[in-house]
Short mmCIF file of C-alpha atoms in Angstrom, two decimals:
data_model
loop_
_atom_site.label_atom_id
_atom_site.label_comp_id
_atom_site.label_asym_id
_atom_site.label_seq_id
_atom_site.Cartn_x
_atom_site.Cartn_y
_atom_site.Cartn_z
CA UNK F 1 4.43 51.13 -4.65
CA UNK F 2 7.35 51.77 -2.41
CA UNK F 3 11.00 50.85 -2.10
CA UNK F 4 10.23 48.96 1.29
CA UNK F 5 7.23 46.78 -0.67
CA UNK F 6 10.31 45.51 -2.93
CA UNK F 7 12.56 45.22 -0.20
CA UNK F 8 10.07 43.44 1.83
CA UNK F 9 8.86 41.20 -1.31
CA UNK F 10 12.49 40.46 -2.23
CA UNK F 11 13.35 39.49 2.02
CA UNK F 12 10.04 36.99 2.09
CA UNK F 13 11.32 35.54 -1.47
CA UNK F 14 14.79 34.83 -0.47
CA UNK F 15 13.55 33.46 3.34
CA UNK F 16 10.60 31.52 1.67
CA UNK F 17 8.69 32.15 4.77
CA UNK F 18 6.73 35.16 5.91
CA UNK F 19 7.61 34.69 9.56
CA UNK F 20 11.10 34.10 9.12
CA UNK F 21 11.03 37.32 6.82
CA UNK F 22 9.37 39.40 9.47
CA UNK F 23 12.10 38.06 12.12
CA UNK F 24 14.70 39.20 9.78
CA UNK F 25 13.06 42.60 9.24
CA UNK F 26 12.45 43.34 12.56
CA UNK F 27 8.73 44.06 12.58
CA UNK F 28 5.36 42.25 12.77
CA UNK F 29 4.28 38.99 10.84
CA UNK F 30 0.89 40.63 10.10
CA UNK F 31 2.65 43.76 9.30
CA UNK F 32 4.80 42.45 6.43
CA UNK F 33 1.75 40.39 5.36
CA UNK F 34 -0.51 43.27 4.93
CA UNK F 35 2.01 44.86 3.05
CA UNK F 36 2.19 42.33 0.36
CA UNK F 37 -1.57 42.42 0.45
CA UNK F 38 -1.53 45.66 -0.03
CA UNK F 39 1.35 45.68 -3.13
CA UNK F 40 -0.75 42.64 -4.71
CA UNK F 41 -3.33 44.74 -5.03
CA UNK F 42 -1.82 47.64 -6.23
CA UNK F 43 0.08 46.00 -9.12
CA UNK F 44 -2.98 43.14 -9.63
CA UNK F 45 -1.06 40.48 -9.41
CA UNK F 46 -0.68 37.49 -6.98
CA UNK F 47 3.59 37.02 -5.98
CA UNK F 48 3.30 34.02 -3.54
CA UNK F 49 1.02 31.61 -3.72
CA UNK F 50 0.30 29.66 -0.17
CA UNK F 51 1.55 26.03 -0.57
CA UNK F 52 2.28 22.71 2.12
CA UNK F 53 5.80 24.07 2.66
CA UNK F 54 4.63 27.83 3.61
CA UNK F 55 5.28 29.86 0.01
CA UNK F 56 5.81 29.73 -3.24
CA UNK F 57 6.75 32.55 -6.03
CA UNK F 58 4.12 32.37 -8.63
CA UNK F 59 4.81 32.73 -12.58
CA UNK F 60 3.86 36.33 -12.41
CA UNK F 61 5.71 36.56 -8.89
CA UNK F 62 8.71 35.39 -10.53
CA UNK F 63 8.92 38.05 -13.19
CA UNK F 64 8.23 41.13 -10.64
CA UNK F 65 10.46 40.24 -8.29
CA UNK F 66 12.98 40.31 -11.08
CA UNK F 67 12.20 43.87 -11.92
CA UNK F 68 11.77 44.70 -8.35
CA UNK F 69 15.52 43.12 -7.82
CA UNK F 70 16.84 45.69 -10.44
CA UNK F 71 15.13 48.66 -8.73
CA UNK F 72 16.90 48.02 -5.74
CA UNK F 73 20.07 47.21 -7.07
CA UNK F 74 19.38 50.71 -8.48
CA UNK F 75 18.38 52.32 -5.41
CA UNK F 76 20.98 50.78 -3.12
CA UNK F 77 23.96 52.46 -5.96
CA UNK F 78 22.14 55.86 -5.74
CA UNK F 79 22.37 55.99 -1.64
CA UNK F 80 26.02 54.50 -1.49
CA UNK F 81 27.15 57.06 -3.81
CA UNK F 82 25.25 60.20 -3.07
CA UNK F 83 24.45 59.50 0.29
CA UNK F 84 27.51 57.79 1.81
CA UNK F 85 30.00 59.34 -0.32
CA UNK F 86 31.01 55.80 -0.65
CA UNK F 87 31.68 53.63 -4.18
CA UNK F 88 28.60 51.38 -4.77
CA UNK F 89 29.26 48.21 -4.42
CA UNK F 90 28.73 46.50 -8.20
CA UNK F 91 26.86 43.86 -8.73
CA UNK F 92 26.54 41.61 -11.78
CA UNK F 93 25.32 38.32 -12.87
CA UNK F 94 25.33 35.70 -15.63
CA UNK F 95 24.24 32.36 -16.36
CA UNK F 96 25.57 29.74 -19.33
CA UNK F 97 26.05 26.73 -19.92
CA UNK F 98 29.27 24.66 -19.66
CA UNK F 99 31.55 26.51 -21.95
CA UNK F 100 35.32 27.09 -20.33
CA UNK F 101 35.74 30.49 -22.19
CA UNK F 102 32.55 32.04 -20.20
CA UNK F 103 34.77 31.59 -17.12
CA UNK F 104 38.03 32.74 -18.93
CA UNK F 105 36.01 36.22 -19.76
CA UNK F 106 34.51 36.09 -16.30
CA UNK F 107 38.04 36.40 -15.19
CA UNK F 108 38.65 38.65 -17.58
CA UNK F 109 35.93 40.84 -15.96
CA UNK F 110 36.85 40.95 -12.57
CA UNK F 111 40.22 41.90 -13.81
CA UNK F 112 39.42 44.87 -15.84
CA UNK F 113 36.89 45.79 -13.34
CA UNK F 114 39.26 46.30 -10.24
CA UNK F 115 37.13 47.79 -7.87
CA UNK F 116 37.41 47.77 -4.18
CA UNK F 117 34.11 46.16 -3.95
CA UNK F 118 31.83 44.07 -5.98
CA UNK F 119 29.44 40.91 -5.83
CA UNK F 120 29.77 38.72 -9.23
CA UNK F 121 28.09 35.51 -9.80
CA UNK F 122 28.24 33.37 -13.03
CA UNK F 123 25.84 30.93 -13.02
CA UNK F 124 26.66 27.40 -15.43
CA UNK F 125 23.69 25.66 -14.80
CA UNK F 126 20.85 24.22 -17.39
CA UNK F 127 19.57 25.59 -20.24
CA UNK F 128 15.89 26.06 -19.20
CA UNK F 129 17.29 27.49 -16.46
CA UNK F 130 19.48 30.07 -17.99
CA UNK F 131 16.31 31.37 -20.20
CA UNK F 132 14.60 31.54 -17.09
CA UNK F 133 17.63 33.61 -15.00
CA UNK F 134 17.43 35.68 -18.16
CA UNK F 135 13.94 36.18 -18.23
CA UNK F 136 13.03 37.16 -14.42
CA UNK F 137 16.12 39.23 -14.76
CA UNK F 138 18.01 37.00 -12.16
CA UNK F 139 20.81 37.52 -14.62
CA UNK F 140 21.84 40.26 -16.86
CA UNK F 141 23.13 37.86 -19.61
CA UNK F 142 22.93 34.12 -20.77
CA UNK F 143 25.00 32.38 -23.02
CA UNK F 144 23.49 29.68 -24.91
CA UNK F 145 24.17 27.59 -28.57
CA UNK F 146 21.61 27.41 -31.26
CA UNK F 147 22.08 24.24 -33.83
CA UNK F 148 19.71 23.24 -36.62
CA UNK F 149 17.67 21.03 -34.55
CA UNK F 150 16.82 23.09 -31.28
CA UNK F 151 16.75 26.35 -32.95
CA UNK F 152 12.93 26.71 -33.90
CA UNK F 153 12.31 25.12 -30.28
CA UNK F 154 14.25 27.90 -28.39
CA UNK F 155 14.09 30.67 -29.90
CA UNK F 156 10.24 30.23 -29.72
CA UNK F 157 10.78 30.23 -26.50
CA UNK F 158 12.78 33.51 -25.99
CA UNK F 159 9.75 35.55 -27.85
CA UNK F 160 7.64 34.45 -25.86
CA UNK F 161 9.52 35.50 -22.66
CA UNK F 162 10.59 38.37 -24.30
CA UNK F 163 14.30 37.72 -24.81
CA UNK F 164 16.79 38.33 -27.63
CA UNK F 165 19.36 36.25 -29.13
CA UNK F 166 22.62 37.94 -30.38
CA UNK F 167 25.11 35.13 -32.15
CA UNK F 168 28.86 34.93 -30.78
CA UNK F 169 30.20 33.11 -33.27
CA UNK F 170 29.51 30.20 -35.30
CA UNK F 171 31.81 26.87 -34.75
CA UNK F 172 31.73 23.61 -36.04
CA UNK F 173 31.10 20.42 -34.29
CA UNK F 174 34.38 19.12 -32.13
CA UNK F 175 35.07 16.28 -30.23
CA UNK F 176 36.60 16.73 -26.53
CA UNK F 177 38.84 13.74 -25.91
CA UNK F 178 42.16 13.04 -23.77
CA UNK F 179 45.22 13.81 -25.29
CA UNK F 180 45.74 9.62 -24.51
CA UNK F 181 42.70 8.51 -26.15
CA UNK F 182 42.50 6.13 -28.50
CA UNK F 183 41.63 8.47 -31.34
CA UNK F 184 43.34 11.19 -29.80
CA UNK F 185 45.90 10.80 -33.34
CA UNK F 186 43.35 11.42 -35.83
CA UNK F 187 42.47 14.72 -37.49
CA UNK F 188 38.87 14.15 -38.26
CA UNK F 189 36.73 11.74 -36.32
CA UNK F 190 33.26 10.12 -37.90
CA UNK F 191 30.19 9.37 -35.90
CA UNK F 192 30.76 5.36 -36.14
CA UNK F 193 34.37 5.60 -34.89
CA UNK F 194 32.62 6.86 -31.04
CA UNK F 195 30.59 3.90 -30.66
CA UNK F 196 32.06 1.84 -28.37
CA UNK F 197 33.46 4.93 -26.16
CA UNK F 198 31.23 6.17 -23.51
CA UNK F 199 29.58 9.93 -24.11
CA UNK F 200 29.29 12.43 -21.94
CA UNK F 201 26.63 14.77 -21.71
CA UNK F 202 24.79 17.52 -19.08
CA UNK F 203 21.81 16.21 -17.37
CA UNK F 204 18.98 18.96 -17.33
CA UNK F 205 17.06 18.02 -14.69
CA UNK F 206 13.16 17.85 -15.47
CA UNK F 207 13.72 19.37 -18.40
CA UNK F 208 15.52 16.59 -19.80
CA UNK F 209 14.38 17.64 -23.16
CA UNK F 210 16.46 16.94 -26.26
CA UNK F 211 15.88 20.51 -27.33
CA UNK F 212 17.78 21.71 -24.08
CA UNK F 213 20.77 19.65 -24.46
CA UNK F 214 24.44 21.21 -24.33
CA UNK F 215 25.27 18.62 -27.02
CA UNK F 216 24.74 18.73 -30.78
CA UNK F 217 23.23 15.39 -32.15
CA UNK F 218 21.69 14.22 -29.00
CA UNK F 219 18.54 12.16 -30.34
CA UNK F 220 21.69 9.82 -31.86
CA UNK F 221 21.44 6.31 -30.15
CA UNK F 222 24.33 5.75 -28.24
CA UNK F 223 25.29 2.41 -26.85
CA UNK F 224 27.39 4.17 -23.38
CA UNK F 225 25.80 7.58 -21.45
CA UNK F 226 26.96 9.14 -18.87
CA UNK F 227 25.23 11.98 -17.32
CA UNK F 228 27.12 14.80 -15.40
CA UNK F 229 26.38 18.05 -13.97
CA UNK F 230 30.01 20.04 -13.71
CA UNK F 231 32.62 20.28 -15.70
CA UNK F 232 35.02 18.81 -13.59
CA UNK F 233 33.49 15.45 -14.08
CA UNK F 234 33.14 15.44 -17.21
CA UNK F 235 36.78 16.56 -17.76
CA UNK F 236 37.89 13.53 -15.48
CA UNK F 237 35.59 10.64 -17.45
CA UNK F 238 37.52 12.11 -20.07
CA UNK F 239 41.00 11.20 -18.94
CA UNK F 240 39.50 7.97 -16.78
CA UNK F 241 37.14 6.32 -19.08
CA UNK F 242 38.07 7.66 -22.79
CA UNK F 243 34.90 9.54 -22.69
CA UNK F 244 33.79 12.37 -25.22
CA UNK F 245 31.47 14.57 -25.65
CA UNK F 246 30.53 16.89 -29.08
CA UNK F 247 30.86 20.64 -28.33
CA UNK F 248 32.18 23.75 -30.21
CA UNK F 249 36.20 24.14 -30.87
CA UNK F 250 36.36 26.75 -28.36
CA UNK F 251 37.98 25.42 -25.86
CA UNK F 252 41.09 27.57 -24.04
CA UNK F 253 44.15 25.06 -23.12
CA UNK F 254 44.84 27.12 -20.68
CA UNK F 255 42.37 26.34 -18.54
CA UNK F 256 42.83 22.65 -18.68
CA UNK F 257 46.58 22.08 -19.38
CA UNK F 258 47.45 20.00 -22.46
CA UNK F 259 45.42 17.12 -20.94
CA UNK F 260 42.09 18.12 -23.16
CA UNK F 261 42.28 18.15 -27.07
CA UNK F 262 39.46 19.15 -29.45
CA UNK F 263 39.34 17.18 -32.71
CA UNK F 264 36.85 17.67 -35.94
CA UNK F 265 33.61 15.84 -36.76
CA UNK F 266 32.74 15.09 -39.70
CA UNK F 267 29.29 15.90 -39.62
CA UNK F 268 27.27 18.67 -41.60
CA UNK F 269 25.81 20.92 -38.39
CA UNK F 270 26.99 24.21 -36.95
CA UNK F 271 26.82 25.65 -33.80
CA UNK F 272 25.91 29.29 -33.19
CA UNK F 273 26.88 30.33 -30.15
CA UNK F 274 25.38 33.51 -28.66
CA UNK F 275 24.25 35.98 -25.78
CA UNK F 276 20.55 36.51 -24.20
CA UNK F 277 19.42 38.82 -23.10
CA UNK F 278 16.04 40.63 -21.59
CA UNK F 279 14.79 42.72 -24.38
CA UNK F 280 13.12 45.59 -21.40
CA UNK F 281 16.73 46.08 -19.92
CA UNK F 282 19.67 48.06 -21.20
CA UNK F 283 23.05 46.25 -21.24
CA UNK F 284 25.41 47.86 -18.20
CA UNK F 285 28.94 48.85 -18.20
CA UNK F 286 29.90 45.55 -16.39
CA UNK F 287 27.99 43.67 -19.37
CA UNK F 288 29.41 45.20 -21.97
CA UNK F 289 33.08 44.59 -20.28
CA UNK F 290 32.37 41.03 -20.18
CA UNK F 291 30.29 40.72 -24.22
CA UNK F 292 33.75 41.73 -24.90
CA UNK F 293 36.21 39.56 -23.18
CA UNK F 294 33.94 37.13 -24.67
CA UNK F 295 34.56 38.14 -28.24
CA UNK F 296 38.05 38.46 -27.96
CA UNK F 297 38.66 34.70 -26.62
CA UNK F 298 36.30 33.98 -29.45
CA UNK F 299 38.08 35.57 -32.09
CA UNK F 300 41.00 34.51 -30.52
CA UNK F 301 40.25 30.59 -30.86
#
């Protein structure tokens, strides 16, 4: 196995296409497909699969690629700084779902960071989706909530992909409502008093499953649902429609003016919230940075 086999794996996954990965590469179709061949059968393992639409990354594909992406991340550090003389160029990645402090301490990284050059990505996206970022090592770290419901579900799942779960902190169910809402006055809110306001939750795509929902209690029958994907939207149904949605208390005003309040449920659930992460990798320096702006807000609120 060779550098150039990842390289050339890593160029076909990103292109989807052989050809168009050969173009990019500058050398033969046959000769990058013979080299796949070739790494296929060193490792035993099939990465692409042939389908209608050219490729596709297998199961087993998926994961490699993963630990092939870390090598050269690796490799690509070791040149710029030994060979170049140059700073390498840090990269780092996380996915999570739709929590506003995960972007405060995102910020919080790239300002304690300060280097001339670096490529950061944080990923909020679903929750199947972050376990599976997390697992083919797409992202160094996932942040994810635990509540008595899901918990046996999804942690189930991270054994079995070989993940671990490290709690954040543990907060107790909260109600996100405009500051003008109807029951924006109260100091406690009970289950029956939301029923005629419209809640808001995260779609998850095809894995719609009430075990991956962002939102505690979501098997409750609610008479209005509205589905969103960003935050933005859900912030403006909010102020708009007198949405809510049920979340932890830890939610920075900063980050969303006074417009956004955060008021108890009375309900008898908690919500762990915590970092994932790949139990064959070590945490980096970037990771660590960031675990820790994220226990500070968290400690903070």
């Amino acid at each position: 196995m060779t550098l150039q086999q990842l390289k050339y794996v890593l160029r076909v996954a990103e292109k989807g296409s052989i050809s168009e990965a050969a173009k990019s590469l500058f050398i033969s179709q046959p000769s990058l497909s013979n080299a796949i061949k070739e790494l296929e059968k060193e490792i035993q393992i099939t990465i692409f699969t042939r389908c209608n639409r050219g490729i596709a990354v297998s199961n087993e594909g998926a994961e490699f690629l993963g630990y092939a992406r870390q090598v050269i991340q690796q490799a690509d550090m070791l040149e710029e700084k030994y060979l170049n003389g140059e700073p390498a160029k840090q990269r780092f990645c996380i996915s999570t779902q739709h929590y506003t402090f995960t972007a405060n301490a995102f910020v919080d990284l790239v300002k304690e960071f300060g280097g001339s050059e670096y490529e950061f990505t944080i990923r909020e996206t679903k929750t199947y989706e972050i376990i599976e970022d997390v697992k083919n090592l797409r992202s160094e770290l996932g942040v994810i909530y635990l509540s008595k419901y899901n918990e046996t579900v999804i942690l189930k799942l991270l054994r079995e992909s070989n993940i671990s779960f490290s709690e954040l902190v543990t907060a107790k169910p909260h109600v996100f409502i405009s500051k003008t809402h109807p029951l924006a006055h109260k100091n406690l809110i009970q289950l029956e008093e939301l029923e005629d306001y419209p809640c808001l939750s995260f779609e998850q795509g095809e894995y719609n499953s009430f075990y991956f929902s962002e939102e505690i209690l979501s098997t409750r029958s609610v008479k209005k649902s509205i589905k969103v994907s960003d935050r933005a939207a859900i912030v403006n149904f909010m102020i708009g429609l007198n949405g809510y949605t049920i979340s932890s208390g830890i939610f920075p005003k900063y980050l969303h003016g006074e417009q956004i309040i955060a008021v108890p449920l009375k309900v008898e659930e908690d919500i762990k919230i915590g970092i994932i992460m790949h139990k064959d990798i070590t945490m980096t320096k970037l990771g660590e940075i960031y675990l820790d702006a994220l226990k500070k807000i968290a400690k903070e609120l």
